[in-house]
mmCIF file of C-alpha atoms in Angstrom:
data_model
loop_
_atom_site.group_PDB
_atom_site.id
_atom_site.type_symbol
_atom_site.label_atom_id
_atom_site.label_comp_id
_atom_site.label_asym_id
_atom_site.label_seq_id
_atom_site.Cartn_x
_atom_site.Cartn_y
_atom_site.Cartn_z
ATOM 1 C CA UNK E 249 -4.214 1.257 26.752
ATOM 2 C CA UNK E 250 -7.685 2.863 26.761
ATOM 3 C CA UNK E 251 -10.076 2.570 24.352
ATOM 4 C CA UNK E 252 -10.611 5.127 22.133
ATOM 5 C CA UNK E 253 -13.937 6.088 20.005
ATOM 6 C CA UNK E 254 -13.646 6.325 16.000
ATOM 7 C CA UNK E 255 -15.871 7.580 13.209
ATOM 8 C CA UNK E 256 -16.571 4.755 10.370
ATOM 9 C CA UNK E 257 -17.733 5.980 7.258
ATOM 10 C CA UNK E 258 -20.436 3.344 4.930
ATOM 11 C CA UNK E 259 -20.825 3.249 1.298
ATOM 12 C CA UNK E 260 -24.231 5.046 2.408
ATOM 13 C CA UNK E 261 -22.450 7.834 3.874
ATOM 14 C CA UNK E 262 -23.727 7.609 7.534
ATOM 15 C CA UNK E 263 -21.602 8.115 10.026
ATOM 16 C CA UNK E 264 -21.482 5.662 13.574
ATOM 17 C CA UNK E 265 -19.041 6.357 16.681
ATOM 18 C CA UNK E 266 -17.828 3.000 18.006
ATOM 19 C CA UNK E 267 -15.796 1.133 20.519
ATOM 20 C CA UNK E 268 -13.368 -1.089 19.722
ATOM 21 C CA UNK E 269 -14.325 -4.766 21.028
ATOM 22 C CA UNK E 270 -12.875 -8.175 21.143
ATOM 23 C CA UNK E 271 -12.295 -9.507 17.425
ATOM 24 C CA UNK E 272 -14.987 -12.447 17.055
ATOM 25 C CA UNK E 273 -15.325 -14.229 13.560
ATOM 26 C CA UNK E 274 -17.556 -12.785 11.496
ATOM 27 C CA UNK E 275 -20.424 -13.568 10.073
ATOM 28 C CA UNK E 276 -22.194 -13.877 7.375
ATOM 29 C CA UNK E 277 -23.747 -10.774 6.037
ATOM 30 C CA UNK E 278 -26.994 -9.862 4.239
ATOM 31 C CA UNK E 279 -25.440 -6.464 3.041
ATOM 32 C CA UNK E 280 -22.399 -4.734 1.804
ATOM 33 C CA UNK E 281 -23.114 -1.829 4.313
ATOM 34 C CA UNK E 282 -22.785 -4.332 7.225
ATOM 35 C CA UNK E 283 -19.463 -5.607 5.988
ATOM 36 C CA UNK E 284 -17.811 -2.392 5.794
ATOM 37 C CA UNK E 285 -19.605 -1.498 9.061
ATOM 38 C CA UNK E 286 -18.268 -4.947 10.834
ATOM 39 C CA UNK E 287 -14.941 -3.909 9.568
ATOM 40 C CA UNK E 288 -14.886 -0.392 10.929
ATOM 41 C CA UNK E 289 -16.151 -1.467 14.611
ATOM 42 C CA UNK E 290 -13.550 -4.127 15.035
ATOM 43 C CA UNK E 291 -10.526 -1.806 14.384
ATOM 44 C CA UNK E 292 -10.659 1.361 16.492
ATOM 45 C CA UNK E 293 -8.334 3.714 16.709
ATOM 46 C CA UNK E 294 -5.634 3.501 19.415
ATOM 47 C CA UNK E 295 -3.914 6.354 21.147
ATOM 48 C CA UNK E 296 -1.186 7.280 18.851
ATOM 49 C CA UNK E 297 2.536 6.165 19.812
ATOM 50 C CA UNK E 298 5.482 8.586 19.181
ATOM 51 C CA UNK E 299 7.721 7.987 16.136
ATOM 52 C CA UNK E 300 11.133 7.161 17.019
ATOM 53 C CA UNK E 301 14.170 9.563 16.444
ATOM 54 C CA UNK E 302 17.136 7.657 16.317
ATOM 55 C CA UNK E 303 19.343 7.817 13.301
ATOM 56 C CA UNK E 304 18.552 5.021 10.503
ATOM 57 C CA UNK E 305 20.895 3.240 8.841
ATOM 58 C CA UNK E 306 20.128 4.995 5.307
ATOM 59 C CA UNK E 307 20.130 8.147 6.676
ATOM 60 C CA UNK E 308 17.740 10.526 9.511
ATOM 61 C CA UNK E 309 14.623 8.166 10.743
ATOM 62 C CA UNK E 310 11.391 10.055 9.206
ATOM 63 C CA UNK E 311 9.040 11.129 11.578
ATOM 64 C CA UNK E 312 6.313 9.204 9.106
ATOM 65 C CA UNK E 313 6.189 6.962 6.288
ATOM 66 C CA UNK E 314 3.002 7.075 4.298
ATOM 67 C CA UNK E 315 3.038 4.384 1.524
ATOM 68 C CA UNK E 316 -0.076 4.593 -1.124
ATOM 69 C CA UNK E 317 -1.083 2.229 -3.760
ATOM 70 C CA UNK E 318 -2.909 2.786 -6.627
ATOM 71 C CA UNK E 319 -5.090 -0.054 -7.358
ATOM 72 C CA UNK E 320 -4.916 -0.910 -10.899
ATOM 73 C CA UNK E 321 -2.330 1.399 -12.201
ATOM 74 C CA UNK E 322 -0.649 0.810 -15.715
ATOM 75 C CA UNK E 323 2.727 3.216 -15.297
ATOM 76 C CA UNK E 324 1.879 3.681 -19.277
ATOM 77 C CA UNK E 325 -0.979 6.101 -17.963
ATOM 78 C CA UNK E 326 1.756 8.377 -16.984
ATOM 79 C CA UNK E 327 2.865 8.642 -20.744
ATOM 80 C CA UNK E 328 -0.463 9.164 -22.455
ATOM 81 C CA UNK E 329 -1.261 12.001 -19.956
ATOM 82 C CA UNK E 330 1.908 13.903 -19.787
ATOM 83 C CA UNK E 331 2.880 16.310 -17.333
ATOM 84 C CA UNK E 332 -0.649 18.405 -17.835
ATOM 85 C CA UNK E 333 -3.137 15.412 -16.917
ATOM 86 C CA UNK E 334 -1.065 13.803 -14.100
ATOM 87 C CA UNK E 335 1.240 17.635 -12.892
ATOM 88 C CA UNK E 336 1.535 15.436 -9.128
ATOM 89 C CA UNK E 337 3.039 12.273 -10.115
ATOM 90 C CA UNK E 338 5.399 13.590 -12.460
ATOM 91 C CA UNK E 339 6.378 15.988 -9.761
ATOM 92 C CA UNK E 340 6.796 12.901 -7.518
ATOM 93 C CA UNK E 341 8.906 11.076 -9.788
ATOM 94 C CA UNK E 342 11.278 14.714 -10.225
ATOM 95 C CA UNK E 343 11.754 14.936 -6.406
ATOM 96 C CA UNK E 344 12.317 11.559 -5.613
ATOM 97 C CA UNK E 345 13.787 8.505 -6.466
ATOM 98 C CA UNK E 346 11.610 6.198 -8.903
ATOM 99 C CA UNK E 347 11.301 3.325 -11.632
ATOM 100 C CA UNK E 348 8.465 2.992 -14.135
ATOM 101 C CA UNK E 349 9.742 -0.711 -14.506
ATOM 102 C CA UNK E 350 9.058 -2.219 -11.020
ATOM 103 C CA UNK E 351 7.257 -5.687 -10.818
ATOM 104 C CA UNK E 352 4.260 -7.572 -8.919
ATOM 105 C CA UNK E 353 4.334 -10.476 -7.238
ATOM 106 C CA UNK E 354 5.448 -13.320 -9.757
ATOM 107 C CA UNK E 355 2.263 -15.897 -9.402
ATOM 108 C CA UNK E 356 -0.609 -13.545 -9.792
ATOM 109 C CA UNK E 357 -1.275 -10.272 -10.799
ATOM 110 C CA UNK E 358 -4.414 -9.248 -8.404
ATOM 111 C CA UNK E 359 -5.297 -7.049 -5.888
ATOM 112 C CA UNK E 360 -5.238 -8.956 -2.447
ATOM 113 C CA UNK E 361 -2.374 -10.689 -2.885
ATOM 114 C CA UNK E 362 -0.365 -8.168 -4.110
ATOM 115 C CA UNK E 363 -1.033 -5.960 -1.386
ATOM 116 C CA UNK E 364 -0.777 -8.294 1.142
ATOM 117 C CA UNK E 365 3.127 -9.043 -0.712
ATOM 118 C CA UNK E 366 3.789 -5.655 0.205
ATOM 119 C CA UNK E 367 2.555 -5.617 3.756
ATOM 120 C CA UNK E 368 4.129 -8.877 4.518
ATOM 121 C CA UNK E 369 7.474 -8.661 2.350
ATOM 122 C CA UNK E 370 6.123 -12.415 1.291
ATOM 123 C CA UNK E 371 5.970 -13.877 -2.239
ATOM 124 C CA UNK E 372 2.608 -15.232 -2.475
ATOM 125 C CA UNK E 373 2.069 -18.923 -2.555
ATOM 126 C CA UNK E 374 2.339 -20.593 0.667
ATOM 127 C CA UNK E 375 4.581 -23.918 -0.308
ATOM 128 C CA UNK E 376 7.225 -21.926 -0.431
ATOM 129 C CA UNK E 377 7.154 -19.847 1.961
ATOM 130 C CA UNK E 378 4.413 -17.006 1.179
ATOM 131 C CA UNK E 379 1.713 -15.620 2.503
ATOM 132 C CA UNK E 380 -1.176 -17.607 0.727
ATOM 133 C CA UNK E 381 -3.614 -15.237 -0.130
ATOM 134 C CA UNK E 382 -4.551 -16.642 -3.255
ATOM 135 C CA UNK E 383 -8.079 -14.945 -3.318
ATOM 136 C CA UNK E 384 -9.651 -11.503 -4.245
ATOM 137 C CA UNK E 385 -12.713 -11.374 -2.540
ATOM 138 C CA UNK E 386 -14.508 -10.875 0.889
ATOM 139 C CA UNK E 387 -14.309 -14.059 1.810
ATOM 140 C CA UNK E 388 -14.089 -15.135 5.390
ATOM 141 C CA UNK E 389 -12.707 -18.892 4.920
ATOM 142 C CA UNK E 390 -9.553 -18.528 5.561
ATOM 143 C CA UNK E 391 -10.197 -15.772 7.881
ATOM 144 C CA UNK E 392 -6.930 -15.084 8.315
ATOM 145 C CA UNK E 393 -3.237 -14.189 6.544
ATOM 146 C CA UNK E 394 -2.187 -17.075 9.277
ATOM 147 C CA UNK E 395 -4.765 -19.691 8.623
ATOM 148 C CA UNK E 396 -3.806 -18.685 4.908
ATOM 149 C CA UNK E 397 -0.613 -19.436 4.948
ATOM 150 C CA UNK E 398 -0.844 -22.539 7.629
ATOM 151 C CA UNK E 399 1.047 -20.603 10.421
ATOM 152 C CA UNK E 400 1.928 -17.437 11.930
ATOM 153 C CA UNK E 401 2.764 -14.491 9.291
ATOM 154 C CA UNK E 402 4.144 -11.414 10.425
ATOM 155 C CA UNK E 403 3.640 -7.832 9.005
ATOM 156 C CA UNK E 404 5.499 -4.164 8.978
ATOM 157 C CA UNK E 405 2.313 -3.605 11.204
ATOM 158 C CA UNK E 406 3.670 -5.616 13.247
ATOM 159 C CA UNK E 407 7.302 -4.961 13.356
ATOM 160 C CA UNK E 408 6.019 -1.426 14.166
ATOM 161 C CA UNK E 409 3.647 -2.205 16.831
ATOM 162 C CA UNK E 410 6.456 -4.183 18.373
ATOM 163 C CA UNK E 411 8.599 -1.551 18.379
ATOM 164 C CA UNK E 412 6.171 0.956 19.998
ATOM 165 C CA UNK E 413 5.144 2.752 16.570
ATOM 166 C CA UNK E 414 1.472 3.540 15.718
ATOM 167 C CA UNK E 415 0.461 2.590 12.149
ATOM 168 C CA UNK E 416 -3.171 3.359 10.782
ATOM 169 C CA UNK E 417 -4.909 1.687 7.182
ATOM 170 C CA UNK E 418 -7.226 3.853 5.019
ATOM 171 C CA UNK E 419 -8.251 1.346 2.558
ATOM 172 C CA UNK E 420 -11.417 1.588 -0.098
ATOM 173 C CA UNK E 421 -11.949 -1.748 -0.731
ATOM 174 C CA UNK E 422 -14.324 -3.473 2.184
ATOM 175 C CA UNK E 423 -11.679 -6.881 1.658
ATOM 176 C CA UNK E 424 -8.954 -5.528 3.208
ATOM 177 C CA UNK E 425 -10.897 -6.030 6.287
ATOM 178 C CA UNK E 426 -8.971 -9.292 5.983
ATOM 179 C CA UNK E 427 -6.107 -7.453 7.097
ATOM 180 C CA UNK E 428 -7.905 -6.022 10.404
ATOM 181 C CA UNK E 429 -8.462 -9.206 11.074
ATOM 182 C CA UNK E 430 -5.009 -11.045 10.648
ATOM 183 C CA UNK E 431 -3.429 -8.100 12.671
ATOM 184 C CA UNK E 432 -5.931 -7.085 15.109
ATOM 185 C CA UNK E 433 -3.766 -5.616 17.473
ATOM 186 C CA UNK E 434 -0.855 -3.852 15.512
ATOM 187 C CA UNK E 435 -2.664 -2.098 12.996
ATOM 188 C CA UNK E 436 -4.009 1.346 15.566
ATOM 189 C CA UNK E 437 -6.582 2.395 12.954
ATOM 190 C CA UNK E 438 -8.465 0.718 9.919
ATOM 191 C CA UNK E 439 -10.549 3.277 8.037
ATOM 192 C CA UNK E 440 -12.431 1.421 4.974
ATOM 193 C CA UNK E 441 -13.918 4.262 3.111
ATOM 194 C CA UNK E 442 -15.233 3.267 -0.424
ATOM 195 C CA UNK E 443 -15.307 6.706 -1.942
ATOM 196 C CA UNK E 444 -11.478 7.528 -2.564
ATOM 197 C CA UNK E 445 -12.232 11.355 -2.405
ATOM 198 C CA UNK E 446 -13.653 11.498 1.026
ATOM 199 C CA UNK E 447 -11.053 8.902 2.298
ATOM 200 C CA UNK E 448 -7.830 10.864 1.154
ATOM 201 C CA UNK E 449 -9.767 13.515 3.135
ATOM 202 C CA UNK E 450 -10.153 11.422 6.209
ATOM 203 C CA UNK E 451 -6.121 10.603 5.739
ATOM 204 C CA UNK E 452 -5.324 14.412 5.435
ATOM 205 C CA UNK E 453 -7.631 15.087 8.793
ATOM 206 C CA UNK E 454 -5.239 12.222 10.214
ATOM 207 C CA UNK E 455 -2.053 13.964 9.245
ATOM 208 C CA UNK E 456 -2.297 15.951 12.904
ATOM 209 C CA UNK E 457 -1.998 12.627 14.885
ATOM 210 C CA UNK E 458 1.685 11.969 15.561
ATOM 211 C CA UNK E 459 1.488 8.850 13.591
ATOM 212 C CA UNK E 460 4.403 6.974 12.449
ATOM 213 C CA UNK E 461 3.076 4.846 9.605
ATOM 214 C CA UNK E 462 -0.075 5.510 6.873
ATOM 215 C CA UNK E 463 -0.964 2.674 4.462
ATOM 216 C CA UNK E 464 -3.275 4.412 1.875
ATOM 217 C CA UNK E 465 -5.371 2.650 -1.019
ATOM 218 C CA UNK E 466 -6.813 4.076 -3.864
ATOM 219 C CA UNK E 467 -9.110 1.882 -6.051
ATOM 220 C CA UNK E 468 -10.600 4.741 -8.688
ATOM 221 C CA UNK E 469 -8.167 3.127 -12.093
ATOM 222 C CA UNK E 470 -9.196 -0.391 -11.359
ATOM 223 C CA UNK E 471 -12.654 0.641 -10.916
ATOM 224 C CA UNK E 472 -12.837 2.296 -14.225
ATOM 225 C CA UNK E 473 -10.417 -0.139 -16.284
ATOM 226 C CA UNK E 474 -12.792 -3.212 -15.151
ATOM 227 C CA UNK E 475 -15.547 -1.193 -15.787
ATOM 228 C CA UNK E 476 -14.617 0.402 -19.274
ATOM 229 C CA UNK E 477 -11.706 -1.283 -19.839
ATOM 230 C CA UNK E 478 -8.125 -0.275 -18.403
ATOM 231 C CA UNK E 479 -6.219 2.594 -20.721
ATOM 232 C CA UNK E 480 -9.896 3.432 -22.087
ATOM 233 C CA UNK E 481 -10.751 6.756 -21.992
ATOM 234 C CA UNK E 482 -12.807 6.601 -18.922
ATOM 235 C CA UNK E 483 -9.816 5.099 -17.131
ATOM 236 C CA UNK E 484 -7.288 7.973 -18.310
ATOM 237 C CA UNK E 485 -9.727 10.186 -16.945
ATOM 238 C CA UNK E 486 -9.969 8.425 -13.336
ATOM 239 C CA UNK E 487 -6.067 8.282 -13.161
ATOM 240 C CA UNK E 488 -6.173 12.060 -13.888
ATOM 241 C CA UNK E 489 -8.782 12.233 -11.234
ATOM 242 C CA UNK E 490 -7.018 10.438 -8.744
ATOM 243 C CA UNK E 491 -3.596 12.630 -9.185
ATOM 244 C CA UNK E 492 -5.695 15.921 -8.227
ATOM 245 C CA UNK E 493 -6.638 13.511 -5.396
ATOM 246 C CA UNK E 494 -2.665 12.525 -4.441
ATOM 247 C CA UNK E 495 -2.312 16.391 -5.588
ATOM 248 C CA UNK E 496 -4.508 17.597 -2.633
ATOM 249 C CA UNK E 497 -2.598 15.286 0.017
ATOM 250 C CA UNK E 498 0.910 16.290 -1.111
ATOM 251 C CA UNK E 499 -0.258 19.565 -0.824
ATOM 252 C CA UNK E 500 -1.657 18.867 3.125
ATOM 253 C CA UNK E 501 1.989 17.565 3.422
ATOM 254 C CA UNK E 502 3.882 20.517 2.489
ATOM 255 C CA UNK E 503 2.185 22.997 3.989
ATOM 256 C CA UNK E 504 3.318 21.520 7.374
ATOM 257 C CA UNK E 505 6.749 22.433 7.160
ATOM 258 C CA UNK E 506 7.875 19.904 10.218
ATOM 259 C CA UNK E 507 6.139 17.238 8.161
ATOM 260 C CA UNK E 508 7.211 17.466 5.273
ATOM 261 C CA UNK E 509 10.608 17.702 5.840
ATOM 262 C CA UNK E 510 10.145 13.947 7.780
ATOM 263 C CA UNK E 511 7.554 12.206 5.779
ATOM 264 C CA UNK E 512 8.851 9.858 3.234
ATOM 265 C CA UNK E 513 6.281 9.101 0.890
ATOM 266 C CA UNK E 514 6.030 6.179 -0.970
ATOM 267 C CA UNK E 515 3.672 5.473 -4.402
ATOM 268 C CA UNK E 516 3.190 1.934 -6.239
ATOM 269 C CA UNK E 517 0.423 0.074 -7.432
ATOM 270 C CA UNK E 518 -0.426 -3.747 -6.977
ATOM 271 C CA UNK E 519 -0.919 -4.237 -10.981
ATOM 272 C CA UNK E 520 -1.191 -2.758 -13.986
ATOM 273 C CA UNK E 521 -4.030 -3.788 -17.032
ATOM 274 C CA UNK E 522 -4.958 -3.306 -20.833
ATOM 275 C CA UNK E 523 -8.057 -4.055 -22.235
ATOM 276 C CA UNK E 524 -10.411 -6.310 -20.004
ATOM 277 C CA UNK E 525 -8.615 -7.075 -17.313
ATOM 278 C CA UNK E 526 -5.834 -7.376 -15.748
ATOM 279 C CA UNK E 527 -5.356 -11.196 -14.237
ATOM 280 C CA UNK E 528 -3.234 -12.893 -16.826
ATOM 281 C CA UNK E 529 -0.118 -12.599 -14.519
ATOM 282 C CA UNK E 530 2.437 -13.093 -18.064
ATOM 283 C CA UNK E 531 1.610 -9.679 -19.886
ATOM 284 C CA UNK E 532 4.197 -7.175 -19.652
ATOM 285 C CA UNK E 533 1.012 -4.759 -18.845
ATOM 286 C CA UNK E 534 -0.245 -6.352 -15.853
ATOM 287 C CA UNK E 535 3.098 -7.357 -14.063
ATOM 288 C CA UNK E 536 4.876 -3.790 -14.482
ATOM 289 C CA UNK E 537 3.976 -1.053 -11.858
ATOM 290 C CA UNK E 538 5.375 2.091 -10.436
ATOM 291 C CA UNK E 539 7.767 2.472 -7.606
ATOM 292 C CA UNK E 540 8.430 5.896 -6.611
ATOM 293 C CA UNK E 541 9.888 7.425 -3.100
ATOM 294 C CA UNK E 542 10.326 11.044 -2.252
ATOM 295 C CA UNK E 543 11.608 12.477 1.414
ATOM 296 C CA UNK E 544 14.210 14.513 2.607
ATOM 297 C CA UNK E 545 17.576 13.210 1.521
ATOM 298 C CA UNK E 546 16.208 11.466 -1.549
ATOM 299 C CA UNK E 547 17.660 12.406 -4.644
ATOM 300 C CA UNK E 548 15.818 14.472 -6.803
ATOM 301 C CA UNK E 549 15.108 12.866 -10.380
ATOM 302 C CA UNK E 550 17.091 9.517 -8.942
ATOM 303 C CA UNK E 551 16.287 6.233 -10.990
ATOM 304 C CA UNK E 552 15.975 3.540 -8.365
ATOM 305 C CA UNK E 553 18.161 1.144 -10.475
ATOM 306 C CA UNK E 554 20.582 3.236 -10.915
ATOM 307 C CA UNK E 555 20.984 3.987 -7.159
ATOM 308 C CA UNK E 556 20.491 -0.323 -6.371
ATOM 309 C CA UNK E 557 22.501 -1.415 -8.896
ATOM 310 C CA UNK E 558 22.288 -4.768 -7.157
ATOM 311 C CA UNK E 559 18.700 -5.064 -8.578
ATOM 312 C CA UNK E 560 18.006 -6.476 -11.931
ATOM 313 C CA UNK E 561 16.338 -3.822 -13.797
ATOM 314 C CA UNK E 562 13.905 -6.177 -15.735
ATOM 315 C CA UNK E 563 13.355 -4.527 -19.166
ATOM 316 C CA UNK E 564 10.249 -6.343 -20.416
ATOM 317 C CA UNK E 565 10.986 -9.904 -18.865
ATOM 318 C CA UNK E 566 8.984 -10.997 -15.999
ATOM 319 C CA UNK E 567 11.900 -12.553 -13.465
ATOM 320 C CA UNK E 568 10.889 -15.384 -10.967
ATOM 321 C CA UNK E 569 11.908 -15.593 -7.491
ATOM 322 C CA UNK E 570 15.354 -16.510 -8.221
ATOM 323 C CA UNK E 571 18.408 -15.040 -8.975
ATOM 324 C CA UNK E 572 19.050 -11.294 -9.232
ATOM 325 C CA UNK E 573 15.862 -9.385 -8.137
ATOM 326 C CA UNK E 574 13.875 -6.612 -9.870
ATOM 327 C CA UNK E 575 12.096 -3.866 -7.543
ATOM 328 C CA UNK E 576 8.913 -5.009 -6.814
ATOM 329 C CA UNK E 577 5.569 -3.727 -5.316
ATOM 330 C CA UNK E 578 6.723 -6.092 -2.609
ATOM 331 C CA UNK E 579 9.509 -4.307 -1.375
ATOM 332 C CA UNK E 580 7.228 -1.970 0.540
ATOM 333 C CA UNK E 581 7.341 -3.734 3.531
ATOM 334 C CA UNK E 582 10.984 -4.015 4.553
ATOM 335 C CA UNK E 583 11.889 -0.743 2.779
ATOM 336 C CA UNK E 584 9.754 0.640 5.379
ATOM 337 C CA UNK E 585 11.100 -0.956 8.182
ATOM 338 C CA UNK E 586 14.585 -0.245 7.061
ATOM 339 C CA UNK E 587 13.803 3.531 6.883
ATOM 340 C CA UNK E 588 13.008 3.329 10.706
ATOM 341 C CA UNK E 589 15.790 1.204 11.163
ATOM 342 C CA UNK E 590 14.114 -1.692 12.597
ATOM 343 C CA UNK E 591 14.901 -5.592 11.800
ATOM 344 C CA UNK E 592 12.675 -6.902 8.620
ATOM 345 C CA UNK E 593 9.821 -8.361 8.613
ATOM 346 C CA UNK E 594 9.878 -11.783 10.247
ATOM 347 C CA UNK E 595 10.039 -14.429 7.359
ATOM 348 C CA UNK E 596 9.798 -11.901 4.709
ATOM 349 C CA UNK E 597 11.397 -12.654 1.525
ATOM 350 C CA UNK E 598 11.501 -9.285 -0.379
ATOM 351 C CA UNK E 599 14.270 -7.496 0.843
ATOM 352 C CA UNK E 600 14.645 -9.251 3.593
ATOM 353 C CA UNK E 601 18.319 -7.695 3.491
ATOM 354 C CA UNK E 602 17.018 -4.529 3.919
ATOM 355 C CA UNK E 603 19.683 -3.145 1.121
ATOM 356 C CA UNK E 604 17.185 -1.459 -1.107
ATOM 357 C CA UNK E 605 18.153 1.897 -1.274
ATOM 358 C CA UNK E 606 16.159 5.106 -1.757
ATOM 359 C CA UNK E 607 19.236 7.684 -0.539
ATOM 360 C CA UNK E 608 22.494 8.202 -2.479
ATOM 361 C CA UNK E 609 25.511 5.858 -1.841
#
C-alpha cells in the first residue's frame, strides 16, 4: 500500500509534511519538540480501509467507533457542574447508555497503563498475564508493549488491521508514542497534538476519511488537577472547557446525518483524582471513572448495570481481578471489537467474552 504524506503538528506549532519510514529505535533526544516530531514521522497515515457492513452480533455494525478518554477525570466533576457547566456530557449520558461507577485497572491508577488496559483488554501487571506497562513516562527502555510484557501483546488496533479496518490515534500526550511504536503497522494514523483544542480540530477534519476506528485523548483535567490540584477550581474550569471541546465534535458528528446515525461513541477516563494527585490506586476518587456509550440503537438514559446485570456494580469497593466484574475503563477494547463483530482481542482479559452490552436485551 502506498505511502501517504501527513501533517504533524509540535508543541511549537510548526507544521512538517512527512513520509512514513521504517520504524528504527529511537533515540535519545535533546528536546521535547523532537520527541513529538520523531513520533509524528514514524506513523503516517495510511490510505483509509472501508468499514465493514455486516450485521454484529449486538445489533447493525457502526460504520465508526470513536472512543475518547479524558485524562484525569473525577465523574464527581459532573455533579459540581451540573447540567449548565458540562450541557455535552450530560447530554451524552441522556442518549446513551452509561455508569458514573466504572473502575480502572486494579494495580495502578495512572495514565499509561490505564490506557494501554483499554487498548489491549489486559490487566496490567505482566505475571499474570498483563500488559506490563508499569511506567508513565517517555521512556524508551522497554520500547515496546511486547518487550513490556516479555512477549507478543495484541491490540483492538490490531484485531482491526487484521480484519481490513483502518484505525487512526489523536493523542496529546508525546508518551503514547509508545503505542506507535508497539503497533507500527496497525495503527493507520498517530496524530500527537499537545494542545487538546487544535487536536479535537484535527479529529473533526478527519471525520471525512471513511475511517472505521478513532482513539481520542484529552489531557486538559489532569493537566490542571496536577497543576492546581484535581476538583480545584482551576480544574472545574478545564473540565468545563474540555466539554465545549467534546461539545464542538458531537456537534461535527451530527451534522453528518450518515454519520451520526453509525458512529458509536464511546467516553471514559483512565483515572479520577482529589487533591494532589491521583496515584494512590485505593481511594475511591482515583479508581472510579466514567463509562458512557451513545449510537444508534442504544438506549436513551440506559444505566450500563442495569442493562449487564452480569457485572458487579461496585458501589464504593474497589474489586480485584476475581470473581464477578465491575465495568472498567478496560473494557474498551473488546467492547469495540464486539460492536464490529470481530473475535476479542488476542489474550485479553477484560471482556474477553465479549458479553458487555451497550443495546437492550
Amino acid at each position: 500500500m502506498r505511502d501517504q504524506p501527513r501533517v504533524c503538528v509540535y508543541p511549537s506549532g510548526v507544521t512538517s509534511a512527512r513520509r512514513r519510514r521504517p520504524l528504527v529505535l529511537a533515540t535519545v533526544v535533546a528536546t521535547f519538540a523532537l520527541v513529538a516530531g520523531a513520533a509524528c514521522a514514524n506513523g503516517a497515515d495510511r490510505e483509509p480501509k472501508v468499514a465493514l457492513t455486516s450485521a454484529s452480533s449486538q445489533a447493525s455494525a457502526p460504520a465508526s467507533v470513536l472512543t475518547i478518554s479524558l485524562d484525569g477525570f473525577n465523574p464527581k466533576a459532573l455533579k459540581v457542574l451540573g447540567r449548565e457547566g458540562t450541557p455535552t456530557l450530560h447530554r451524552l449520558i441522556d442518549e446513551g447508555a452509561s455508569t458514573l461507577n466504572a473502575r480502572t485497572e486494579y494495580e495502578m491508577t495512572v495514565t499509561l497503563p490505564n490506557h494501554t488496559g483499554m487498548v489491549t483488554g489486559r490487566r496490567i501487571a505482566a505475571s499474570s498475564g498483563g500488559h506490563g506497562v508499569t511506567w508513565n513516562d517517555d521512556r524508551l527502555k522497554p520500547n515496546t508493549v511486547d518487550e513490556a510484557a516479555g512477549h507478543p501483546v495484541s491490540s483492538v488496533f490490531s484485531v482491526l488491521e487484521d480484519n481490513g479496518l483502518g484505525s487512526a490515534l489523536f493523542a496529546s500526550k508525546t508518551k503514547f508514542s509508545l503505542w506507535q511504536r508497539s503497533w507500527p503497522t496497525d495503527i493507520d494514523k498517530v496524530d500527537i497534538t499537545l494542545g487538546n483544542g487544535l487536536l479535537v480540530r484535527h479529529l473533526i477534519a478527519d471525520l471525512a476519511t471513511p475511517r472505521s476506528y478513532r482513539f481520542l485523548h484529552l489531557s486538559a483535567p489532569d493537566s490542571a488537577g496536577h497543576a492546581h490540584g484535581f476538583m480545584s477550581a482551576p480544574y472545574l474550569k478545564a473540565v468545563k472547557q474540555t466539554d465545549r471541546r467534546l461539545g464542538k465534535l458531537v456537534a461535527a458528528i451530527d451534522a453528518d446525518p450518515a454519520l451520526s446515525k453509525r458512529l458509536v461513541l464511546m467516553v471514559t477516563a483512565d483515572h479520577g483524582g482529589k487533591g494532589a494527585n491521583h496515584d494512590i490506586a485505593t481511594k475511591y476518587a482515583n479508581y472510579r471513572v466514567p463509562f458512557i456509550v451513545r449510537g444508534a440503537d442504544v438506549p436513551a438514559g440506559a444505566d450500563l448495570y442495569d442493562l449487564n446485570p452480569t457485572y458487579l456494580n461496585p458501589r464504593r469497593s474497589r474489586p480485584t481481578y476475581s470473581g464477578t466484574q465491575p465495568i472498567r475503563n478496560g473494557d474498551v477494547a473488546n467492547l469495540v471489537t464486539s460492536l464490529f463483530d470481530l473475535p476479542a482481542v488476542e489474550g485479553s482479559e477484560h471482556d474477553a467474552a465479549q458479553d458487555l452490552s451497550v443495546y437492550a436485551r
